[in-house]
CSV table of C-alpha atoms in Angstrom, one decimal:
chain,number,residue,atom,x,y,z
Z,15,SER,CA,80.1,99.1,100.3
Z,16,GLN,CA,81.9,102.1,98.7
Z,17,THR,CA,80.6,101.2,95.3
Z,18,ILE,CA,80.2,104.2,93.0
Z,19,HIS,CA,78.7,103.8,89.5
Z,20,GLN,CA,79.3,106.3,86.7
Z,21,TRP,CA,77.5,106.2,83.3
Z,22,PRO,CA,78.5,106.3,80.5
Z,23,ALA,CA,82.1,105.2,80.6
Z,24,THR,CA,83.0,106.9,77.4
Z,25,LEU,CA,81.3,109.6,75.4
Z,26,VAL,CA,82.1,111.4,72.2
Z,27,GLN,CA,79.9,114.5,71.6
Z,28,PRO,CA,80.0,117.4,69.0
Z,29,VAL,CA,80.5,121.0,70.1
Z,30,GLY,CA,77.2,122.6,71.1
Z,31,SER,CA,75.5,119.3,72.0
Z,32,PRO,CA,74.0,118.7,75.5
Z,33,LEU,CA,75.5,116.5,78.2
Z,34,SER,CA,74.3,114.4,81.0
Z,35,LEU,CA,76.7,112.3,83.1
Z,36,GLU,CA,75.3,110.2,86.0
Z,37,CYS,CA,76.8,109.1,89.2
Z,38,THR,CA,75.1,106.8,91.7
Z,39,VAL,CA,76.5,105.5,95.0
Z,40,GLU,CA,75.6,102.5,97.1
Z,41,GLY,CA,75.6,101.6,100.7
Z,42,THR,CA,75.4,105.0,102.4
Z,43,SER,CA,72.9,107.6,103.2
Z,44,ASN,CA,73.3,111.3,102.7
Z,45,PRO,CA,76.9,111.2,101.4
Z,46,ASN,CA,78.9,114.2,100.4
Z,47,LEU,CA,79.3,113.9,96.6
Z,48,TYR,CA,81.8,115.6,94.3
Z,49,TRP,CA,82.4,116.0,90.6
Z,50,TYR,CA,86.0,116.4,89.5
Z,51,ARG,CA,87.5,116.9,86.1
Z,52,GLN,CA,90.9,115.9,85.0
Z,53,ALA,CA,92.3,117.2,81.7
Z,54,ALA,CA,94.9,115.1,80.0
Z,55,GLY,CA,98.2,115.0,82.0
Z,56,ARG,CA,96.8,117.3,84.6
Z,57,GLY,CA,95.6,117.1,88.2
Z,58,LEU,CA,92.0,117.0,89.4
Z,59,GLN,CA,89.8,120.1,89.4
Z,60,LEU,CA,86.8,120.2,91.6
Z,61,LEU,CA,83.6,121.2,89.7
Z,62,PHE,CA,80.7,120.7,92.1
Z,63,TYR,CA,80.0,119.6,95.6
Z,64,SER,CA,76.8,118.4,97.3
Z,65,VAL,CA,76.0,117.8,100.9
Z,66,GLY,CA,72.4,116.7,100.3
Z,67,ILE,CA,69.4,116.6,97.9
Z,68,GLY,CA,69.1,119.8,96.0
Z,69,GLN,CA,72.2,121.3,97.6
Z,70,ILE,CA,74.9,122.1,95.1
Z,71,SER,CA,78.0,124.2,95.4
Z,72,SER,CA,79.9,125.3,92.4
Z,73,GLU,CA,83.7,125.7,92.5
Z,74,VAL,CA,84.4,127.0,89.1
Z,75,PRO,CA,82.2,129.2,86.8
Z,76,GLN,CA,81.6,127.4,83.5
Z,77,ASN,CA,78.9,126.1,81.2
Z,78,LEU,CA,78.4,123.0,83.3
Z,79,SER,CA,75.7,122.5,86.0
Z,80,ALA,CA,75.0,119.7,88.6
Z,81,SER,CA,71.9,118.4,90.2
Z,82,ARG,CA,71.1,115.9,93.0
Z,83,PRO,CA,67.6,114.7,92.5
Z,84,GLN,CA,68.0,111.8,94.9
Z,85,ASP,CA,70.1,111.1,97.9
Z,86,ARG,CA,72.5,108.8,96.1
Z,87,GLN,CA,72.4,110.3,92.6
Z,88,PHE,CA,74.5,113.1,91.3
Z,89,ILE,CA,74.2,114.4,87.7
Z,90,LEU,CA,76.5,116.6,85.7
Z,91,SER,CA,74.9,118.5,82.8
Z,92,SER,CA,75.6,121.0,80.1
Z,93,LYS,CA,73.2,122.6,77.6
Z,94,LYS,CA,76.0,123.3,75.0
Z,95,LEU,CA,79.4,121.6,75.2
Z,96,LEU,CA,82.6,123.4,74.4
Z,97,LEU,CA,85.8,121.9,73.2
Z,98,SER,CA,87.4,122.7,76.5
Z,99,ASP,CA,84.9,120.5,78.3
Z,100,SER,CA,86.8,117.4,77.0
Z,101,GLY,CA,88.4,115.5,79.9
Z,102,PHE,CA,88.0,112.7,82.4
Z,103,TYR,CA,85.2,113.2,84.8
Z,104,LEU,CA,85.3,111.6,88.2
Z,105,CYS,CA,82.5,111.3,90.8
Z,106,ALA,CA,83.5,110.9,94.4
Z,107,ARG,CA,81.8,110.4,97.7
Z,108,GLY,CA,82.9,111.3,101.2
Z,109,GLY,CA,84.6,114.4,102.4
Z,110,GLY,CA,86.0,116.0,105.5
Z,111,LEU,CA,89.2,116.5,107.3
Z,112,ARG,CA,88.8,113.1,108.8
Z,113,ASP,CA,86.9,111.3,106.1
Z,114,THR,CA,88.0,109.3,103.1
Z,115,GLN,CA,87.0,110.1,99.5
Z,116,TYR,CA,86.3,107.2,97.2
Z,117,PHE,CA,86.1,107.6,93.5
Z,118,GLY,CA,84.0,106.1,90.7
Z,119,PRO,CA,85.5,104.6,87.6
Z,120,GLY,CA,85.1,107.9,85.6
Z,121,THR,CA,83.7,109.0,82.3
Z,122,ARG,CA,86.0,109.9,79.4
Z,123,LEU,CA,84.4,112.8,77.5
Z,124,THR,CA,85.7,113.9,74.1
Z,125,VAL,CA,84.1,117.0,72.5
Z,126,LEU,CA,84.8,117.3,68.8
A,288,ALA,CA,95.3,128.3,100.4
A,289,GLN,CA,96.0,124.7,100.9
A,290,THR,CA,98.9,123.3,98.9
A,291,VAL,CA,100.2,119.9,98.2
A,292,THR,CA,103.6,119.5,96.6
A,293,GLN,CA,105.0,116.5,94.8
A,294,SER,CA,108.5,117.4,93.7
A,295,GLN,CA,109.2,114.3,91.6
A,296,PRO,CA,107.3,114.4,88.3
A,297,GLU,CA,108.6,111.0,87.3
A,298,MET,CA,110.3,108.1,89.1
A,299,SER,CA,111.5,104.7,87.9
A,300,VAL,CA,112.3,101.5,89.9
A,301,GLN,CA,113.4,98.0,89.0
A,302,GLU,CA,111.0,95.2,89.7
A,303,ALA,CA,111.3,93.9,93.2
A,304,GLU,CA,113.2,96.9,94.5
A,305,THR,CA,112.0,99.8,96.7
A,306,VAL,CA,111.0,103.3,95.8
A,307,THR,CA,110.0,106.3,97.8
A,308,LEU,CA,107.7,109.1,96.5
A,309,SER,CA,107.8,112.4,98.2
A,310,CYS,CA,105.0,114.8,99.2
A,311,THR,CA,104.8,117.9,101.3
A,312,TYR,CA,101.7,119.9,102.3
A,313,ASP,CA,100.6,123.0,104.0
A,314,THR,CA,97.9,123.2,106.7
A,315,SER,CA,97.1,124.9,110.0
A,316,GLU,CA,94.9,122.1,111.1
A,317,SER,CA,96.0,119.5,113.7
A,318,ASP,CA,93.7,116.6,113.1
A,319,TYR,CA,93.2,115.4,109.6
A,320,TYR,CA,93.8,112.6,107.2
A,321,LEU,CA,96.3,112.4,104.3
A,322,PHE,CA,96.1,110.1,101.3
A,323,TRP,CA,98.0,108.5,98.5
A,324,TYR,CA,96.0,107.6,95.5
A,325,LYS,CA,97.1,105.5,92.5
A,326,GLN,CA,95.8,106.3,89.0
A,327,PRO,CA,96.6,103.5,86.5
A,328,PRO,CA,96.1,103.8,82.7
A,329,SER,CA,92.4,103.1,83.3
A,330,ARG,CA,92.4,106.5,85.1
A,331,GLN,CA,90.3,105.3,88.0
A,332,MET,CA,91.5,106.9,91.2
A,333,ILE,CA,92.3,104.2,93.7
A,334,LEU,CA,93.0,104.7,97.3
A,335,VAL,CA,96.4,103.3,98.2
A,336,ILE,CA,96.9,104.3,101.8
A,337,ARG,CA,95.6,106.7,104.4
A,338,GLN,CA,97.4,108.3,107.3
A,339,GLU,CA,95.6,109.8,110.4
A,340,ALA,CA,97.5,112.8,111.5
A,341,TYR,CA,96.9,112.3,115.2
A,342,LYS,CA,98.5,108.9,115.1
A,343,GLN,CA,102.2,108.6,115.7
A,344,GLN,CA,102.5,105.3,113.9
A,345,ASN,CA,103.0,105.3,110.2
A,346,ALA,CA,100.3,103.6,108.1
A,347,THR,CA,101.1,100.4,106.3
A,348,GLU,CA,99.1,98.4,103.7
A,349,ASN,CA,101.0,95.3,102.6
A,350,ARG,CA,103.9,96.6,100.4
A,351,PHE,CA,102.9,100.2,100.8
A,352,SER,CA,103.9,102.3,103.8
A,353,VAL,CA,104.3,106.0,104.6
A,354,ASN,CA,106.8,108.1,106.4
A,355,PHE,CA,104.7,110.8,108.1
A,356,GLN,CA,106.5,113.7,109.6
A,357,LYS,CA,103.8,116.0,111.0
A,358,ALA,CA,106.0,118.8,112.2
A,359,ALA,CA,107.7,119.0,108.8
A,360,LYS,CA,104.4,118.5,107.0
A,361,SER,CA,106.0,115.7,105.0
A,362,PHE,CA,104.2,112.5,103.8
A,363,SER,CA,106.2,110.1,101.6
A,364,LEU,CA,105.1,106.8,100.2
A,365,LYS,CA,107.4,103.8,100.2
A,366,ILE,CA,106.6,100.9,97.8
A,367,SER,CA,108.5,97.7,98.6
A,368,ASP,CA,109.1,94.8,96.3
A,369,SER,CA,107.8,96.8,93.4
A,370,GLN,CA,105.7,95.0,90.9
A,371,LEU,CA,104.9,95.7,87.3
A,372,GLY,CA,101.3,96.5,88.3
A,373,ASP,CA,102.5,99.3,90.5
A,374,ALA,CA,103.2,101.4,87.4
A,375,ALA,CA,100.9,104.3,87.6
A,376,MET,CA,100.5,108.0,88.4
A,377,TYR,CA,100.5,108.5,92.2
A,378,PHE,CA,98.8,111.5,93.8
A,379,CYS,CA,99.3,112.7,97.3
A,380,ALA,CA,96.1,114.4,98.6
A,381,TYR,CA,94.9,116.5,101.6
A,382,PRO,CA,91.2,117.0,102.4
A,383,GLY,CA,91.5,120.6,103.5
A,384,GLY,CA,90.3,122.6,100.6
A,385,SER,CA,87.1,124.5,100.5
A,386,ASN,CA,84.1,122.2,101.0
A,387,TYR,CA,86.6,119.6,102.1
A,388,LYS,CA,87.5,118.9,98.5
A,389,LEU,CA,90.7,116.9,98.1
A,390,THR,CA,93.7,119.1,97.2
A,391,PHE,CA,96.0,117.0,95.1
A,392,GLY,CA,99.6,117.3,94.3
A,393,LYS,CA,100.6,117.3,90.6
A,394,GLY,CA,101.4,113.6,90.7
A,395,THR,CA,104.4,111.4,90.2
A,396,LEU,CA,104.5,109.0,87.3
A,397,LEU,CA,106.1,105.7,88.4
A,398,THR,CA,107.6,103.4,85.9
A,399,VAL,CA,108.5,99.8,87.0
A,400,ASN,CA,111.2,98.2,84.9
A,401,PRO,CA,111.3,94.4,84.5
């Protein structure tokens, strides 16, 4: 199974509030996990990448952070949201020159 | 830096006809995968088709097929017998970025006219 769950599906938050987005995957052990963000009408920007529990790589400096407390769980967080954090957040699993990435259904975040 | 270029921001096709979306990419690798993803209005990223670079044969998935030209680094997607449900943004992607992130093209918005 390539099932990837993301929660919540939609979120509206005020500027300065905290954030926690959750991604869980099924059917595989020790997957590579990714957080991407897509602004309206734009392509995907990689935010974080993880090869295992507690191992996080950040692609872009920002006020977001990620954690991987369990093998199949990947969390995106912020202590204080900015307007520019609005977008569509996608979690993905799998990665490599000869591997396929599959995406979750995404979370639509609006910061007001 | 890895680059993926989709030169057609928008395309339209009549229902039941065929359309081809273009993609070129840059890499120094010899063995890799290439992907086309579809993003409908729901915005979920759905894998359409995958091409393995070491295979001569072009990949096919039902009405979707690719024209893979390795030497030219070209990877186009052909949609046959287009259906209204094919209307979406289509992204070409190459997994050669840092940390094997997917590098995406800017996308082609496909409209299917009834």
